[in-house]
Amino acid sequence: MVIIVLFSALAIAALGASFLVSLPAAGRLALMVLAASLACFGFVVGSSVVIDENEVGIVHRQFFGPPLPTGQVIARNGEMGPQAEVLGPGWHFGYFPFVYTVRIDRVMSVPQGQVGFVTARDGQPLPEDEMFAPAWPSAQDMLNPKTFLERNGRRGPQTTVLTPGTYRYNTALHEVQAIPAIQVEAGTVVVIKSNTGQAFVPAAGQAVEAVNGVPLVPKGFRGVWAEPLLPGGYYLNTRAFVPAVVKTTQRTYTYQAPTNAANRTVAPRPPQPAAPARAGQPAPAAGIRPAAAGGNGNDDWSVSVRSKDGFSFPVDVRVNCAVEAKNAPYLVALLGNPDAVVQDDQEGEELEVLEARIILPAVRAIFRNVAETMNAMEFVNRRSEIEALATQRVKAELLRFRITCDGVYVGNIRLDATEAGQKLIATQTDREVAVNQEKLYEQQKQAEVSRANFVRAQEEAEQQRMLAAAESKVRIEGENAKAAVVRARGEAEAQVITGDGRAQAYKVLVESLGRESVAQLELLKLVVDGKVQITPQVMVTGSGQNASAMDALSGTILRQMVPPPPAPAAAPATANPR
């Protein structure tokens, strides 16, 4: 505007000078041409708009046009007001300041990991049963003002979003807000509740699963999608397609007495995708979940049961379960958001929806039902059987909600938590001590009896051994006697045979040599064998009247002192040929 006024003033000054100053005709004509040129240059330059490459020009017409129809925001046919056409980078002429105003805005950049949520200020109104405008085949067509208005685009929030990139659009028609895209982490799935799209009408004979009267619909239709989104990234409108994050990894719920500063632990929950508050609550810090704001570190989360004989006591329980990906839509249709943390009115503390409405009530009811069928001590003594029975029942109960139970584990059964329980345990302990002492005494008695039997058996064994030895000795003596008889008989027979042989030999000798020669020969044999002594062993000599008596006494004494000659070796026994 300043440029136009300036150059207009210069043009007027040049034109006035051409009439006021006495100049030749050629000079006056030159001043008139200069004035016209200044005026034209001022109007051209003053009506120009320069748009940078990262900018967009929004044109607003102020004069010389019909008014906008009622209900319209953007001018379609030159009406006064915001125009549908936008100015791109470069020079644009003809936008005179007294007719148009041009607002320069920055282009929109959608960063990575986010989408551009678009809201239209003009267009056809949305039907009463629609929250979002129908999806466009192309985001560029949606951002083109003329195409959007000519194709009866709907005003209000749009279903189609802008993926990461840079966009130039009419900010008077569209408003773009960057919101997080859906990031499905490992160990989770996302179930979509669609607020837009057509209602699903099943074909004839087509089976449709319904949860409490709410059908699970195929992808693209309005309602809860029957197929979850698996881990990955998805550029979806999280306001039109509300995500519910469901954990598919192992879940561990522990209900026990206070330990340190924590009273109940759960498996770490995966992070929820950054999204509007209604798309799901953010996950708490991973690890042990402490007591909620409404509780304290001394809360006892063990399961309280009552036995058949009237004793109440707590039981520590741990439950392992999991939700399969294919069953996540069912739980979302049943519970809304199973992993959302809500304030439980009964417990007075924050719990997961799945835990508060299904897991915890089922565990408590099943353990109480089992406990009421047996006495307190029976419950304590049959811990493993109770664990197996509880696992079976919890599995069957959770299977109704399509939750897979991997096991129920019974920890400490704290029967001594109450005074009555302590007395029962003391009585049972005294009884067991008495029974054990009785068993000990009986065992000692049996040991003494066994020892006496052992000694008796040893004595009997010794007597049996001696009897056997005696019997063996008798048999040996009998056999020896028999052997002696046989040996004597053999020796007698041998002597008879020898005697007969000698007799025959003597008979031959007598016949040959005569009796006297044979007798002398035998005597010489005896002398040679030493059987006949022909020389004295002691010889005592003396003289005198009494010599004979003393000599005889000395000879007798010396004879006793001389050792006898060695006996000839016995002939070996001849074996009995029989």
Coordinates of C-alpha atoms in Angstrom, one line a residue:
M1 CA 0.0 0.0 0.0
V2 CA 2.8 2.4 0.8
I3 CA 4.5 1.6 -2.5
I4 CA 1.3 2.4 -4.4
V5 CA 0.8 5.7 -2.6
L6 CA 4.5 6.7 -3.1
F7 CA 4.5 6.0 -6.8
S8 CA 1.1 7.5 -7.2
A9 CA 2.4 10.7 -5.7
L10 CA 5.4 10.7 -8.0
A11 CA 3.1 10.2 -11.0
I12 CA 0.9 13.1 -9.9
A13 CA 3.9 15.3 -9.4
A14 CA 5.3 14.4 -12.9
L15 CA 1.9 15.0 -14.5
G16 CA 1.4 18.3 -12.8
A17 CA 4.9 19.4 -13.8
S18 CA 4.0 18.7 -17.4
F19 CA 1.1 21.2 -17.2
L20 CA 2.6 23.8 -14.9
V21 CA 6.1 24.1 -16.3
S22 CA 6.5 25.7 -19.7
L23 CA 8.0 22.9 -21.7
P24 CA 8.2 22.1 -25.3
A25 CA 5.6 19.5 -26.5
A26 CA 8.1 16.7 -26.5
G27 CA 9.1 17.4 -22.9
R28 CA 5.5 17.6 -21.8
L29 CA 4.8 14.3 -23.5
A30 CA 7.8 12.7 -21.8
L31 CA 6.6 13.9 -18.3
M32 CA 3.1 12.5 -19.0
V33 CA 4.6 9.1 -20.1
L34 CA 6.8 9.1 -16.9
A35 CA 3.8 9.9 -14.7
A36 CA 1.8 7.0 -16.3
S37 CA 4.8 4.7 -16.0
L38 CA 5.2 5.6 -12.3
A39 CA 1.6 5.0 -11.6
C40 CA 1.5 1.6 -13.4
F41 CA 4.8 0.5 -11.7
G42 CA 3.4 1.5 -8.3
F43 CA 0.2 -0.4 -8.8
V44 CA 2.0 -3.5 -10.1
V45 CA 4.6 -3.6 -7.4
G46 CA 2.1 -2.6 -4.7
S47 CA -0.3 -5.4 -5.6
S48 CA 2.3 -8.1 -5.7
V49 CA 2.8 -10.8 -3.1
V50 CA 6.0 -12.8 -2.6
I51 CA 5.7 -16.4 -1.1
D52 CA 8.7 -18.2 0.1
E53 CA 9.2 -22.0 -0.5
N54 CA 8.2 -22.9 3.1
E55 CA 5.2 -20.6 3.1
V56 CA 1.6 -20.5 1.8
G57 CA -0.5 -17.5 1.0
I58 CA -4.2 -17.3 2.2
V59 CA -6.2 -14.8 0.2
H60 CA -9.0 -12.8 1.8
R61 CA -11.2 -10.6 -0.4
Q62 CA -12.5 -7.5 1.3
F63 CA -14.4 -5.5 -1.4
F64 CA -16.0 -5.8 -4.8
G65 CA -17.6 -9.2 -4.5
P66 CA -20.9 -10.7 -3.4
P67 CA -21.3 -11.8 0.3
L68 CA -20.8 -15.4 1.3
P69 CA -23.9 -17.5 1.5
T70 CA -25.1 -18.4 5.0
G71 CA -23.2 -21.4 6.4
Q72 CA -20.2 -21.1 4.1
V73 CA -16.7 -20.2 5.3
I74 CA -14.7 -20.4 2.1
A75 CA -15.6 -18.4 -1.0
R76 CA -16.0 -20.6 -4.1
N77 CA -17.0 -18.1 -6.8
G78 CA -15.3 -14.8 -5.9
E79 CA -17.4 -13.9 -2.9
M80 CA -16.0 -11.7 -0.2
G81 CA -14.1 -13.6 2.5
P82 CA -11.4 -16.3 2.6
Q83 CA -10.8 -17.7 -0.9
A84 CA -10.4 -21.3 -1.8
E85 CA -7.3 -20.7 -3.9
V86 CA -4.0 -20.6 -2.1
L87 CA -0.7 -18.9 -3.2
G88 CA 2.3 -21.0 -3.6
P89 CA 6.0 -20.0 -3.7
G90 CA 6.9 -17.1 -6.0
W91 CA 5.6 -13.7 -7.1
H92 CA 1.9 -13.1 -7.4
F93 CA 0.4 -9.9 -8.8
G94 CA -3.0 -8.2 -8.8
Y95 CA -3.8 -8.5 -5.2
F96 CA -4.4 -4.8 -4.5
P97 CA -4.3 -4.0 -0.8
F98 CA -7.6 -2.2 -0.8
V99 CA -9.3 -5.2 -2.3
Y100 CA -7.4 -8.2 -0.9
T101 CA -5.4 -9.1 2.1
V102 CA -2.9 -12.0 1.9
R103 CA -2.0 -13.9 5.1
I104 CA 1.2 -15.8 4.9
D105 CA 1.4 -19.0 6.9
R106 CA 4.1 -21.7 7.3
V107 CA 3.7 -25.0 5.6
M108 CA 2.9 -28.0 7.9
S109 CA 5.5 -30.7 8.6
V110 CA 4.4 -34.0 10.1
P111 CA 7.4 -35.6 11.9
Q112 CA 8.3 -39.3 11.8
G113 CA 6.2 -41.5 14.1
Q114 CA 3.2 -39.1 13.9
V115 CA 0.3 -38.4 11.6
G116 CA -1.6 -35.2 10.7
F117 CA -5.1 -35.1 12.1
V118 CA -7.2 -32.9 9.7
T119 CA -10.3 -30.9 10.6
A120 CA -12.3 -29.1 7.9
R121 CA -14.0 -25.8 8.7
D122 CA -16.2 -25.8 5.6
G123 CA -18.1 -28.4 3.6
Q124 CA -21.2 -30.5 3.8
P125 CA -22.3 -31.2 7.4
L126 CA -21.7 -34.6 8.9
P127 CA -24.7 -36.9 9.2
E128 CA -26.1 -37.3 12.7
D129 CA -24.8 -40.9 13.1
E130 CA -21.3 -40.0 11.9
M131 CA -18.4 -38.7 14.0
F132 CA -15.8 -38.5 11.2
A133 CA -16.0 -37.7 7.5
P134 CA -15.6 -40.6 5.1
A135 CA -12.1 -41.5 4.1
W136 CA -10.6 -39.9 1.0
P137 CA -8.8 -41.9 -1.6
S138 CA -5.9 -39.5 -1.5
A139 CA -4.8 -37.0 1.1
Q140 CA -3.8 -34.6 -1.6
D141 CA -7.4 -34.5 -2.9
M142 CA -8.6 -33.8 0.6
L143 CA -6.1 -30.9 1.0
N144 CA -7.0 -29.4 -2.4
P145 CA -9.6 -26.7 -1.5
K146 CA -11.4 -26.8 -4.9
T147 CA -11.5 -30.6 -5.0
F148 CA -12.6 -30.8 -1.4
L149 CA -15.5 -28.4 -1.9
E150 CA -16.5 -29.6 -5.4
R151 CA -16.7 -33.2 -4.2
N152 CA -18.9 -32.3 -1.3
G153 CA -16.3 -32.9 1.4
R154 CA -17.6 -33.0 4.9
R155 CA -16.8 -30.4 7.5
G156 CA -15.5 -31.6 10.8
P157 CA -12.8 -34.2 11.8
Q158 CA -11.6 -36.2 8.8
T159 CA -10.8 -40.0 8.8
T160 CA -7.9 -39.6 6.4
V161 CA -4.7 -38.5 8.0
L162 CA -1.4 -37.1 6.7
T163 CA 1.6 -39.4 6.8
P164 CA 5.0 -37.9 7.7
G165 CA 6.1 -35.2 5.3
T166 CA 5.5 -31.5 4.4
Y167 CA 2.1 -30.2 3.3
R168 CA 0.9 -26.9 1.8
Y169 CA -2.8 -26.4 2.4
N170 CA -5.4 -23.7 2.9
T171 CA -5.3 -22.9 6.7
A172 CA -8.6 -21.1 6.4
L173 CA -10.3 -24.4 5.3
H174 CA -8.2 -27.1 7.1
E175 CA -6.7 -27.3 10.5
V176 CA -3.9 -29.9 10.9
Q177 CA -2.7 -31.2 14.2
A178 CA 0.2 -33.7 14.6
I179 CA -0.8 -36.7 16.8
P180 CA 1.2 -39.9 17.5
A181 CA 0.8 -42.8 15.2
I182 CA 0.2 -46.4 16.5
Q183 CA 3.3 -48.2 17.6
V184 CA 2.6 -51.8 18.5
E185 CA 5.5 -53.0 20.7
A186 CA 6.8 -56.6 20.9
G187 CA 4.8 -58.7 23.3
T188 CA 1.6 -56.7 22.7
V189 CA -1.2 -56.4 20.1
V190 CA -3.6 -53.5 19.4
V191 CA -7.3 -54.0 19.1
I192 CA -9.1 -51.3 17.1
K193 CA -12.5 -49.8 18.0
S194 CA -13.5 -48.0 14.9
N195 CA -15.7 -45.0 15.3
T196 CA -16.1 -44.5 11.5
G197 CA -17.0 -46.6 8.5
Q198 CA -20.0 -48.5 7.4
A199 CA -22.0 -50.8 9.7
F200 CA -21.2 -54.4 9.1
V201 CA -24.1 -56.5 7.7
P202 CA -23.2 -60.2 7.5
A203 CA -24.1 -62.1 4.4
A204 CA -26.7 -64.8 4.5
G205 CA -25.4 -67.8 6.5
Q206 CA -22.2 -65.9 7.6
A207 CA -21.4 -66.5 11.2
V208 CA -20.5 -63.4 13.2
E209 CA -19.1 -63.6 16.8
A210 CA -20.8 -61.4 19.2
V211 CA -19.7 -60.5 22.8
N212 CA -22.6 -59.4 25.0
G213 CA -24.5 -58.6 21.8
V214 CA -21.7 -56.6 20.3
P215 CA -20.3 -58.2 17.1
L216 CA -16.7 -58.4 16.2
V217 CA -16.5 -56.9 12.7
P218 CA -13.9 -57.3 9.9
K219 CA -11.3 -54.6 9.3
G220 CA -12.7 -51.4 7.8
F221 CA -16.1 -51.5 9.4
R222 CA -17.5 -49.7 12.4
G223 CA -17.1 -51.5 15.7
V224 CA -14.5 -53.7 17.3
W225 CA -12.2 -55.3 14.7
A226 CA -12.0 -59.1 14.9
E227 CA -8.4 -59.0 13.8
P228 CA -5.8 -57.3 16.0
L229 CA -2.8 -55.3 14.8
L230 CA 0.4 -57.2 15.3
P231 CA 3.7 -55.6 16.4
G232 CA 4.8 -52.8 14.0
G233 CA 3.9 -49.2 13.1
Y234 CA 0.6 -48.1 11.7
Y235 CA -0.4 -44.6 10.3
L236 CA -4.0 -44.6 11.6
N237 CA -6.2 -41.9 12.9
T238 CA -6.1 -42.8 16.6
R239 CA -9.2 -40.6 17.2
A240 CA -11.3 -42.4 14.6
F241 CA -9.7 -45.8 15.3
V242 CA -9.2 -46.0 19.1
P243 CA -6.4 -48.4 20.0
A244 CA -6.6 -50.7 23.0
V245 CA -3.2 -52.3 23.8
V246 CA -3.4 -55.9 25.1
K247 CA -0.3 -57.6 26.5
T248 CA 0.3 -61.1 25.1
T249 CA 3.4 -62.0 27.2
Q250 CA 3.3 -64.0 30.4
R251 CA 1.2 -62.4 33.2
T252 CA 2.1 -63.2 36.8
Y253 CA -0.3 -62.1 39.6
T254 CA 1.0 -62.7 43.2
Y255 CA -1.2 -62.4 46.2
Q256 CA 0.7 -62.7 49.4
A257 CA 1.6 -61.2 52.8
P258 CA 3.7 -58.0 52.9
T259 CA 7.3 -58.5 52.0
N260 CA 9.6 -55.5 52.4
A261 CA 7.9 -52.5 50.9
A262 CA 5.7 -54.3 48.4
N263 CA 2.6 -56.3 49.0
R264 CA 1.6 -57.5 45.5
T265 CA 3.7 -58.0 42.4
V266 CA 2.7 -58.2 38.8
A267 CA 4.7 -58.8 35.7
P268 CA 5.9 -55.6 34.0
R269 CA 3.4 -54.0 31.7
P270 CA 4.5 -53.0 28.3
P271 CA 4.5 -49.3 27.4
Q272 CA 1.3 -48.0 25.9
P273 CA 1.6 -46.1 22.6
A274 CA 1.6 -42.4 23.0
A275 CA -2.0 -41.4 22.1
P276 CA -4.8 -39.2 23.4
A277 CA -6.0 -40.0 26.9
R278 CA -9.1 -41.9 25.7
A279 CA -6.9 -44.2 23.6
G280 CA -5.5 -45.9 26.7
Q281 CA -3.7 -45.1 30.0
P282 CA 0.1 -44.9 30.0
A283 CA 1.9 -47.8 31.5
P284 CA 3.4 -47.5 35.0
A285 CA 7.0 -48.2 35.6
A286 CA 8.1 -51.7 35.0
G287 CA 8.8 -54.0 37.9
I288 CA 7.2 -54.5 41.3
R289 CA 4.0 -52.5 41.7
P290 CA 3.8 -51.0 45.2
A291 CA 0.7 -50.3 47.1
A292 CA -1.6 -47.8 45.4
A293 CA -2.3 -44.4 46.7
G294 CA -5.3 -45.7 48.5
G295 CA -3.3 -48.4 50.3
N296 CA -0.1 -48.8 52.2
G297 CA 2.9 -51.1 52.3
N298 CA 1.3 -53.2 55.1
D299 CA -1.7 -54.3 53.0
D300 CA -2.1 -58.1 53.0
W301 CA -3.1 -59.3 49.5
S302 CA -3.1 -63.0 50.4
V303 CA -6.3 -65.0 49.8
S304 CA -8.3 -65.4 53.0
V305 CA -10.2 -68.7 53.3
R306 CA -12.4 -70.4 55.9
S307 CA -12.2 -74.1 56.5
K308 CA -15.0 -76.6 57.2
D309 CA -14.2 -76.6 60.9
G310 CA -14.4 -72.8 61.2
F311 CA -10.8 -71.6 61.0
S312 CA -10.0 -68.5 58.9
F313 CA -6.4 -68.1 57.6
P314 CA -4.6 -66.5 54.6
V315 CA -3.0 -68.4 51.7
D316 CA -0.3 -67.0 49.5
V317 CA -1.1 -67.6 45.8
R318 CA 0.6 -66.9 42.5
V319 CA -1.2 -67.2 39.1
N320 CA 0.5 -67.4 35.7
C321 CA -1.7 -66.7 32.7
A322 CA -1.5 -65.2 29.2
V323 CA -3.8 -63.7 26.5
E324 CA -3.3 -65.0 23.0
A325 CA -3.3 -62.5 20.2
K326 CA -6.3 -64.0 18.5
N327 CA -8.4 -63.7 21.8
A328 CA -7.5 -60.0 22.4
P329 CA -10.5 -58.6 20.5
Y330 CA -12.9 -60.8 22.6
L331 CA -11.5 -59.3 25.8
V332 CA -11.6 -55.8 24.5
A333 CA -15.3 -56.2 23.5
L334 CA -15.9 -57.7 26.9
L335 CA -13.9 -55.4 29.2
G336 CA -13.1 -52.4 27.1
N337 CA -9.4 -52.1 27.7
P338 CA -8.2 -55.1 29.7
D339 CA -4.8 -53.6 30.7
A340 CA -6.1 -50.2 31.6
V341 CA -5.5 -49.3 35.3
V342 CA -8.7 -48.2 37.1
Q343 CA -9.7 -47.5 40.6
D344 CA -11.3 -50.6 42.0
D345 CA -14.2 -49.7 44.4
Q346 CA -14.1 -53.0 46.3
E347 CA -10.4 -53.1 46.9
G348 CA -9.9 -49.3 47.1
E349 CA -6.8 -49.4 45.0
E350 CA -5.7 -49.2 41.4
L351 CA -5.9 -52.5 39.5
E352 CA -5.9 -53.6 35.9
V353 CA -9.4 -54.2 34.5
L354 CA -8.6 -57.8 33.7
E355 CA -7.3 -58.5 37.2
A356 CA -10.0 -56.6 39.0
R357 CA -12.9 -58.2 37.1
I358 CA -11.7 -61.7 36.2
I359 CA -8.4 -62.9 37.7
L360 CA -8.8 -61.8 41.4
P361 CA -12.5 -62.8 41.8
A362 CA -11.9 -66.2 40.2
V363 CA -8.9 -67.0 42.4
R364 CA -10.6 -66.0 45.6
A365 CA -13.8 -67.8 44.9
I366 CA -12.1 -71.1 43.9
F367 CA -9.8 -71.2 46.9
R368 CA -12.6 -70.5 49.3
N369 CA -14.8 -73.1 47.7
V370 CA -12.0 -75.7 48.1
A371 CA -11.3 -74.7 51.7
E372 CA -14.8 -75.1 52.8
T373 CA -14.8 -78.8 52.0
M374 CA -12.0 -79.8 54.4
N375 CA -10.6 -79.1 57.8
A376 CA -7.9 -76.6 58.5
M377 CA -5.1 -79.2 59.1
E378 CA -6.3 -81.2 56.2
F379 CA -6.0 -78.1 54.0
V380 CA -2.4 -77.6 55.3
N381 CA -1.4 -81.2 54.9
R382 CA -2.9 -81.6 51.4
R383 CA -1.2 -78.5 49.9
S384 CA 0.0 -80.2 46.7
E385 CA -3.5 -81.7 46.0
I386 CA -5.1 -78.3 46.6
E387 CA -2.6 -76.7 44.2
A388 CA -3.5 -79.2 41.5
L389 CA -7.2 -78.9 42.1
A390 CA -7.1 -75.1 42.1
T391 CA -5.0 -75.1 38.9
Q392 CA -7.6 -77.3 37.2
R393 CA -10.5 -75.1 38.3
V394 CA -8.8 -71.8 37.6
K395 CA -7.9 -73.0 34.1
A396 CA -11.5 -74.0 33.4
E397 CA -12.8 -70.6 34.8
L398 CA -10.3 -68.4 32.8
L399 CA -10.9 -70.5 29.7
R400 CA -14.4 -69.1 29.7
F401 CA -12.9 -65.7 29.1
R402 CA -10.4 -67.0 26.6
I403 CA -7.5 -66.6 29.0
T404 CA -4.8 -69.3 29.0
C405 CA -3.8 -70.3 32.6
D406 CA -0.3 -71.8 32.8
G407 CA -0.5 -72.7 36.5
V408 CA -1.7 -71.8 40.0
Y409 CA 0.9 -72.1 42.8
V410 CA 0.2 -72.2 46.5
G411 CA 2.8 -70.5 48.7
N412 CA 2.7 -70.2 52.5
I413 CA -0.5 -71.4 54.2
R414 CA -0.4 -69.1 57.3
L415 CA -2.7 -71.0 59.7
D416 CA -0.7 -69.4 62.5
A417 CA -1.9 -66.0 61.5
T418 CA -4.7 -66.1 64.1
E419 CA -4.7 -67.1 67.8
A420 CA -7.1 -69.9 67.1
G421 CA -4.9 -71.2 64.4
Q422 CA -1.9 -71.1 66.7
K423 CA -3.7 -73.1 69.3
L424 CA -4.7 -75.7 66.7
I425 CA -1.1 -76.0 65.5
A426 CA 0.1 -76.3 69.1
T427 CA -2.4 -79.1 69.8
Q428 CA -1.5 -80.8 66.6
T429 CA 2.2 -80.5 67.4
D430 CA 1.8 -82.0 70.8
R431 CA -0.2 -84.9 69.3
E432 CA 2.4 -85.5 66.7
V433 CA 5.2 -85.4 69.4
A434 CA 3.3 -87.9 71.5
V435 CA 2.7 -90.1 68.5
N436 CA 6.3 -89.9 67.5
Q437 CA 7.4 -90.7 71.0
E438 CA 5.1 -93.7 71.0
K439 CA 6.6 -94.8 67.7
L440 CA 10.0 -94.3 69.1
Y441 CA 9.3 -96.4 72.1
E442 CA 7.8 -99.1 70.0
Q443 CA 10.8 -99.0 67.7
Q444 CA 13.1 -99.3 70.8
K445 CA 11.1 -102.3 72.0
Q446 CA 11.3 -103.8 68.6
A447 CA 15.1 -103.1 68.6
E448 CA 15.5 -104.9 72.0
V449 CA 13.4 -107.9 70.8
S450 CA 15.5 -108.0 67.6
R451 CA 18.7 -107.8 69.6
A452 CA 17.6 -110.7 71.9
N453 CA 16.6 -112.7 68.9
F454 CA 19.9 -111.9 67.4
V455 CA 21.8 -113.1 70.5
R456 CA 19.7 -116.3 70.7
A457 CA 20.3 -116.9 67.0
Q458 CA 24.0 -116.4 67.6
E459 CA 24.0 -118.9 70.4
E460 CA 22.0 -121.4 68.4
A461 CA 24.3 -120.9 65.5
E462 CA 27.3 -121.5 67.8
Q463 CA 25.7 -124.7 69.2
Q464 CA 24.9 -125.8 65.7
R465 CA 28.5 -125.1 64.7
M466 CA 29.8 -127.1 67.7
L467 CA 27.3 -129.9 67.0
A468 CA 28.3 -129.9 63.4
A469 CA 32.0 -130.0 64.4
A470 CA 31.3 -132.9 66.7
E471 CA 29.4 -134.8 64.1
S472 CA 32.2 -134.1 61.7
K473 CA 34.8 -135.3 64.2
V474 CA 32.8 -138.4 64.8
R475 CA 32.6 -139.1 61.1
I476 CA 36.3 -138.4 60.8
E477 CA 37.2 -140.7 63.7
G478 CA 35.0 -143.4 62.2
E479 CA 36.7 -143.0 58.9
N480 CA 40.1 -143.0 60.6
A481 CA 39.1 -146.2 62.4
K482 CA 38.0 -147.8 59.2
A483 CA 41.3 -146.6 57.6
A484 CA 43.3 -148.1 60.5
V485 CA 41.5 -151.4 60.2
V486 CA 42.1 -151.4 56.5
R487 CA 45.8 -150.5 57.1
A488 CA 46.2 -153.2 59.8
R489 CA 44.6 -155.7 57.5
G490 CA 46.9 -154.6 54.7
E491 CA 50.0 -154.8 57.0
A492 CA 49.0 -158.3 58.2
E493 CA 48.6 -159.5 54.7
A494 CA 51.9 -157.8 53.8
Q495 CA 53.6 -159.5 56.7
V496 CA 52.0 -162.9 55.7
I497 CA 53.2 -162.4 52.2
T498 CA 56.6 -161.3 53.4
G499 CA 56.8 -164.2 55.9
D500 CA 55.9 -166.6 53.2
G501 CA 58.5 -165.2 50.9
R502 CA 61.2 -165.3 53.6
A503 CA 60.2 -168.8 54.5
Q504 CA 60.6 -169.9 51.0
A505 CA 63.9 -168.0 50.9
Y506 CA 65.1 -169.6 54.1
K507 CA 64.0 -173.0 52.9
V508 CA 66.1 -172.6 49.7
L509 CA 69.1 -171.3 51.8
V510 CA 68.8 -174.1 54.3
E511 CA 68.7 -176.6 51.5
S512 CA 71.7 -174.9 49.9
L513 CA 73.8 -174.0 53.0
G514 CA 72.4 -175.9 55.9
R515 CA 70.7 -174.7 59.0
E516 CA 73.8 -173.5 60.9
S517 CA 75.2 -171.5 58.0
V518 CA 71.9 -169.8 57.6
A519 CA 71.6 -169.0 61.3
Q520 CA 75.1 -167.5 61.4
L521 CA 74.3 -165.4 58.3
E522 CA 71.1 -164.0 60.0
L523 CA 73.1 -163.2 63.1
L524 CA 75.6 -161.2 61.1
K525 CA 72.8 -159.2 59.5
L526 CA 71.6 -158.3 62.9
V527 CA 75.0 -157.2 64.0
V528 CA 75.4 -155.1 60.8
D529 CA 72.0 -153.5 61.4
G530 CA 73.0 -152.6 65.0
K531 CA 70.3 -154.7 66.5
V532 CA 72.8 -156.9 68.4
Q533 CA 75.6 -155.2 70.4
I534 CA 78.7 -157.3 70.7
T535 CA 80.9 -154.6 72.5
P536 CA 80.0 -153.1 75.9
Q537 CA 79.0 -149.5 76.2
V538 CA 80.4 -149.1 79.7
M539 CA 83.3 -151.0 81.1
V540 CA 84.2 -150.6 84.8
T541 CA 87.3 -152.2 86.3
G542 CA 88.6 -152.3 89.8
S543 CA 90.6 -154.3 92.4
G544 CA 90.0 -155.2 95.9
Q545 CA 87.7 -157.1 98.0
N546 CA 84.6 -154.9 97.4
A547 CA 85.3 -154.0 93.8
S548 CA 82.6 -156.1 92.3
A549 CA 79.7 -154.3 94.1
M550 CA 81.0 -150.8 93.4
D551 CA 81.8 -151.7 89.8
A552 CA 78.3 -153.0 89.3
L553 CA 76.8 -149.7 90.7
S554 CA 79.0 -147.5 88.6
G555 CA 78.3 -149.5 85.5
T556 CA 74.6 -149.1 86.1
I557 CA 74.8 -145.3 86.6
L558 CA 76.9 -144.8 83.5
R559 CA 74.6 -147.1 81.5
Q560 CA 71.7 -144.8 82.3
M561 CA 73.7 -141.7 81.2
V562 CA 74.6 -143.1 77.8
P563 CA 71.8 -142.4 75.3
P564 CA 70.3 -145.4 73.6
P565 CA 71.2 -146.0 70.0
P566 CA 68.8 -144.4 67.4
A567 CA 66.0 -146.6 66.3
P568 CA 66.0 -147.8 62.8
A569 CA 63.7 -145.9 60.4
A570 CA 60.2 -147.4 60.2
A571 CA 59.4 -148.9 56.9
P572 CA 56.8 -146.9 54.9
A573 CA 53.2 -148.2 55.1
T574 CA 52.0 -150.2 52.2
A575 CA 48.9 -148.8 50.6
N576 CA 45.9 -151.1 50.7
P577 CA 45.4 -152.1 47.1
R578 CA 41.7 -152.4 47.8

